[in-house]
């Protein structure tokens, strides 16, 4: 018995036990390498023992067959003839045990890392030769081979962990309870998974490990200044280096740590507390299946077994878990991904992962275990063959099925070992070249390819039949591009190919992201119910994201969106039930990160999105007032009212944005909608600010205040990112000198404080974000003037002191809040200066001077700076406002605050020629259409080189062009023509 994993008894020395019916066949009497080897031994009297062995025909023929079939083993024999002699003359079972104990003893006396590396590799080299010859010579059956390799790996890991901890003790960072056994009660746990955990290690297999540490135990041995997790992460890196790093002496075992919880986001060594929390909360069915084979193999074995005992409720469920079958089947789908895996064959067939292969037998067994193991503890064996026997004994499978699958498993594992012995490669794929396949068939003991193919095909077909019947009632979620699989720790190659066809440029990133969702990385997917809902909607979600013009950007945005969600149950349910909503959300994620951020904070917006009335109409002023009043009424104090105002603002801004994205409204409608929203919010906030100020300072008897909107708000041309340009104008009877409150203020102070509080109410960030940036620089006297202006001062300034640029800005002035009498008075104060007669040449000089100053300070040749590029929006607005100023005295109907309305009015009055109007009006519409989409979709300046394909396509559609390149050409042409009209008109 080899460490309890094998059932073959010890017998004589290896060369005497070589099967007389050869397990390998040689093409001719001699292999050139063996002949040379034989000659060398004959001329070396020191190697008389080897010469004697080589003189034995059976031994020589056997070694010739080994050499012909395996360059790897031949090189091992030639590299060290003394090792070959030692192996051929040993009793394999006892020699393996002796090697393991010798390794542990010599490593316990080693102090240098490089020496430990060499000893481990020498050990593995001799194990590889010993096990390979025992396998090929029929000395070990296939399961004894797997047990021997597993035992050797156990010894290597155990002694390596002990060596590393002794090194840490020598540095003063670690103190052992038993100095000769530093891993005892260390809390450092090495868990073997997969075939290694089941003592079924392949000949050239990697080893799947999960590393845990028990913090409470470990802290008793660590120095006080040493942090637990960094210590064990570093120790694990050293352990992997000892095992995995290739040197001139080779390697020990390839090591894979990716089966640990959420491998993409966690350290390579995890605390047992973190591990238990993960498995209890986020563990998936594929991880349950993987944990069936888990075994504590090195470090603190007692702590490791205690940890695995704690996982028993996670692995083994009391109920019959038929739902797990679908997940296991999805795992199996990953093995059908590579070319040629779809059908049973011989040349090029993967006997592990292909149809009818080893993995189908393992999944067949694990599925039965997951279904029944919760109620039948006798089915909880790690080993495949033992479990098959238990399944038959308990009546879960027929005896005939057990026999066929057990025989097939032994046969396929033996073929797998032969494949790996050829070059010590981690492969399970048969040669495609006919000559190589024929040579491989002889290496497996067959006379030729035909006999090998006949037996192999019969085995594969039998396995596939049993596996197919197990899963024949399980549906697969296959979209129009193909099935998608995201379970397990490895990427499914077919899924990668499907994702590539769907348009994702980085399929591996997609699979990693989706696996992260299922690992519960974010609050939205922490609950089991959320992940179940996610599984339901996942195929349609990936499909919808792929149909955006930028699938990768859409996925990344949706991933960021999930990070902000506290729960995902309702979202996933809504998306599953509403395909149209799913597509719209995908479009938002693919093109509008600003909207995606709002949506993540305002989940109730999804209800509005699925309401068709959202896209049929925009709310009017009364409806907005009612909505704002309702929300602000929910606030119990001033601060909460500010929060509620921001909720309304972000939600309604979002809904305007999706109307633009969906094509339900155009840019002009969007500008008006954004403006109306800002206007009603500012009016409402002015009311609560007035009430708040009155609590302390009372009121100004007979006083009134109004808000004048300027710029984009005044012109109803706002975008999703616009600030608000405001002027506050107040008035009061001449005899009033102070307010009436407990802390009275002079009227000028009162309204200045009111203005400052309004600015803060609109612009200050709160827990719900910011509403708008406020710009007061357009007030009389600019930044040097008071923040609030009395009506008489406003009139006087505009009539007597304002500069040309201020009157240009005044063309966009619009009173958005205030009592009717004051509003009328302000409108008169605005209209009077605008309709005054002008010196055309002076206004033209002023406008040109302003334009050149702006161009010197902010000018650009970047066509995507639509505002400041020559021929851009500034030029259009200057021309429009210039024409209004010089013609309003004759016809005040030219005065419109909106640029497009003003241009159309100027044309209607005959001020603007038809040819100029044909350039300027379409230009204004083009700029506004493009700008609206850019402000909705981007959070900063638009840089085409860094823009997604989807955003470019959306912007092109907004500009009425077939593609982005055509839009750039159109913008450049438009800017050129507008610039030319500026020079012609402003003169």
Tab-separated table of C-alpha atoms in Angstrom, residues 430-589:
chain	number	residue	atom	x	y	z
A	430	UNK	CA	-3.279	12.082	-29.605
A	431	UNK	CA	-0.921	12.734	-32.534
A	432	UNK	CA	-2.481	13.747	-35.846
A	433	UNK	CA	0.448	12.717	-38.016
A	434	UNK	CA	-0.103	9.094	-39.182
A	435	UNK	CA	3.512	8.026	-38.558
A	436	UNK	CA	3.556	9.554	-35.090
A	437	UNK	CA	0.182	7.996	-34.324
A	438	UNK	CA	1.474	4.584	-35.415
A	439	UNK	CA	4.554	4.987	-33.206
A	440	UNK	CA	2.318	6.003	-30.319
A	441	UNK	CA	0.122	2.931	-30.838
A	442	UNK	CA	3.242	0.714	-30.498
A	443	UNK	CA	4.181	2.674	-27.369
A	444	UNK	CA	0.782	1.660	-25.968
A	445	UNK	CA	1.423	-2.014	-26.761
A	446	UNK	CA	-0.505	-2.323	-30.037
A	447	UNK	CA	0.836	-3.745	-33.282
A	448	UNK	CA	-0.449	-0.745	-35.209
A	449	UNK	CA	-2.928	2.120	-35.543
A	450	UNK	CA	-5.905	-0.031	-36.587
A	451	UNK	CA	-5.968	-2.179	-33.466
A	452	UNK	CA	-5.439	0.872	-31.257
A	453	UNK	CA	-8.170	2.870	-32.995
A	454	UNK	CA	-10.705	0.068	-32.776
A	455	UNK	CA	-10.349	-0.340	-29.014
A	456	UNK	CA	-10.122	3.382	-28.272
A	457	UNK	CA	-13.239	4.218	-30.291
A	458	UNK	CA	-15.294	1.546	-28.595
A	459	UNK	CA	-14.318	2.930	-25.184
A	460	UNK	CA	-15.033	6.559	-26.127
A	461	UNK	CA	-18.430	5.681	-27.601
A	462	UNK	CA	-19.457	3.743	-24.499
A	463	UNK	CA	-18.523	6.625	-22.198
A	464	UNK	CA	-20.258	9.197	-24.362
A	465	UNK	CA	-23.437	7.140	-24.406
A	466	UNK	CA	-23.645	7.002	-20.617
A	467	UNK	CA	-22.798	10.668	-20.227
A	468	UNK	CA	-25.293	11.810	-22.854
A	469	UNK	CA	-28.106	9.874	-21.183
A	470	UNK	CA	-27.267	11.515	-17.877
A	471	UNK	CA	-27.745	15.007	-19.355
A	472	UNK	CA	-30.287	14.348	-22.070
A	473	UNK	CA	-33.033	16.320	-20.254
A	474	UNK	CA	-30.903	19.314	-19.316
A	475	UNK	CA	-31.533	22.381	-21.534
A	476	UNK	CA	-28.672	24.535	-22.749
A	477	UNK	CA	-28.897	28.311	-22.950
A	478	UNK	CA	-27.700	28.829	-26.485
A	479	UNK	CA	-28.043	32.214	-28.138
A	480	UNK	CA	-27.933	32.945	-31.819
A	481	UNK	CA	-24.120	33.112	-31.669
A	482	UNK	CA	-23.688	29.922	-29.619
A	483	UNK	CA	-23.623	28.792	-26.013
A	484	UNK	CA	-21.791	30.797	-23.363
A	485	UNK	CA	-20.157	29.228	-20.321
A	486	UNK	CA	-18.699	31.236	-17.452
A	487	UNK	CA	-18.428	28.610	-14.695
A	488	UNK	CA	-15.188	27.080	-13.480
A	489	UNK	CA	-11.765	28.656	-13.095
A	490	UNK	CA	-10.613	28.313	-16.702
A	491	UNK	CA	-11.884	30.080	-19.793
A	492	UNK	CA	-14.094	28.039	-22.078
A	493	UNK	CA	-12.408	28.325	-25.504
A	494	UNK	CA	-15.728	27.981	-27.348
A	495	UNK	CA	-17.137	30.817	-25.250
A	496	UNK	CA	-14.108	32.928	-26.122
A	497	UNK	CA	-14.698	32.250	-29.804
A	498	UNK	CA	-18.406	33.056	-29.487
A	499	UNK	CA	-17.677	36.300	-27.639
A	500	UNK	CA	-15.201	37.243	-30.351
A	501	UNK	CA	-17.862	36.672	-33.001
A	502	UNK	CA	-20.284	38.768	-30.972
A	503	UNK	CA	-17.941	41.736	-31.225
A	504	UNK	CA	-16.009	41.722	-27.938
A	505	UNK	CA	-12.361	42.509	-28.606
A	506	UNK	CA	-11.202	41.060	-25.274
A	507	UNK	CA	-13.245	37.887	-24.641
A	508	UNK	CA	-11.041	36.776	-21.749
A	509	UNK	CA	-11.844	40.020	-19.938
A	510	UNK	CA	-15.551	39.338	-20.451
A	511	UNK	CA	-15.305	35.888	-18.878
A	512	UNK	CA	-13.241	37.210	-15.979
A	513	UNK	CA	-15.765	40.001	-15.368
A	514	UNK	CA	-18.765	37.671	-15.419
A	515	UNK	CA	-17.032	35.177	-13.137
A	516	UNK	CA	-16.414	38.073	-10.764
A	517	UNK	CA	-20.162	38.769	-10.673
A	518	UNK	CA	-20.863	35.166	-9.770
A	519	UNK	CA	-18.178	35.300	-7.101
A	520	UNK	CA	-20.146	37.997	-5.301
A	521	UNK	CA	-17.546	40.753	-5.642
A	522	UNK	CA	-20.167	43.511	-5.473
A	523	UNK	CA	-23.086	44.075	-3.090
A	524	UNK	CA	-25.497	43.691	-6.025
A	525	UNK	CA	-24.512	40.030	-6.441
A	526	UNK	CA	-23.814	39.076	-2.852
A	527	UNK	CA	-27.063	37.195	-2.268
A	528	UNK	CA	-27.735	33.787	-3.750
A	529	UNK	CA	-31.062	35.047	-5.075
A	530	UNK	CA	-29.341	37.886	-6.950
A	531	UNK	CA	-26.945	35.457	-8.590
A	532	UNK	CA	-29.811	33.191	-9.569
A	533	UNK	CA	-31.558	36.150	-11.215
A	534	UNK	CA	-28.300	37.090	-12.890
A	535	UNK	CA	-27.962	33.583	-14.294
A	536	UNK	CA	-31.457	33.873	-15.776
A	537	UNK	CA	-30.785	37.152	-17.571
A	538	UNK	CA	-27.092	36.643	-18.314
A	539	UNK	CA	-27.337	35.235	-21.884
A	540	UNK	CA	-29.692	38.019	-22.964
A	541	UNK	CA	-27.601	40.627	-21.154
A	542	UNK	CA	-24.367	39.613	-22.865
A	543	UNK	CA	-26.236	39.493	-26.183
A	544	UNK	CA	-27.638	43.003	-25.651
A	545	UNK	CA	-24.266	44.430	-24.661
A	546	UNK	CA	-22.715	42.817	-27.731
A	547	UNK	CA	-25.242	44.538	-29.984
A	548	UNK	CA	-24.130	47.986	-28.924
A	549	UNK	CA	-21.567	49.603	-31.160
A	550	UNK	CA	-18.950	49.224	-28.394
A	551	UNK	CA	-19.473	45.872	-26.632
A	552	UNK	CA	-16.316	46.099	-24.519
A	553	UNK	CA	-17.146	49.593	-23.311
A	554	UNK	CA	-20.728	48.581	-22.607
A	555	UNK	CA	-19.597	45.632	-20.481
A	556	UNK	CA	-17.116	47.773	-18.547
A	557	UNK	CA	-19.765	50.400	-17.925
A	558	UNK	CA	-22.293	47.794	-16.795
A	559	UNK	CA	-19.665	46.343	-14.473
A	560	UNK	CA	-19.088	49.800	-12.940
A	561	UNK	CA	-22.845	50.220	-12.777
A	562	UNK	CA	-23.138	47.042	-10.710
A	563	UNK	CA	-20.516	48.289	-8.250
A	564	UNK	CA	-22.868	51.135	-7.255
A	565	UNK	CA	-25.951	48.951	-6.768
A	566	UNK	CA	-26.773	47.788	-3.238
A	567	UNK	CA	-28.792	44.870	-4.597
A	568	UNK	CA	-29.349	43.369	-8.004
A	569	UNK	CA	-32.469	41.222	-7.537
A	570	UNK	CA	-34.981	43.759	-8.861
A	571	UNK	CA	-32.675	44.933	-11.646
A	572	UNK	CA	-32.038	41.432	-12.984
A	573	UNK	CA	-35.726	40.565	-12.686
A	574	UNK	CA	-36.707	43.720	-14.599
A	575	UNK	CA	-34.150	43.090	-17.319
A	576	UNK	CA	-35.225	39.476	-17.659
A	577	UNK	CA	-38.881	40.433	-18.036
A	578	UNK	CA	-38.377	43.456	-20.319
A	579	UNK	CA	-36.226	42.861	-23.413
A	580	UNK	CA	-36.714	46.455	-24.594
A	581	UNK	CA	-35.465	47.757	-21.254
A	582	UNK	CA	-32.500	45.414	-21.472
A	583	UNK	CA	-31.539	46.811	-24.864
A	584	UNK	CA	-31.933	50.403	-23.679
A	585	UNK	CA	-29.810	49.756	-20.586
A	586	UNK	CA	-27.189	48.175	-22.839
A	587	UNK	CA	-27.203	51.253	-25.065
A	588	UNK	CA	-26.788	53.495	-22.021
A	589	UNK	CA	-23.868	51.398	-20.819
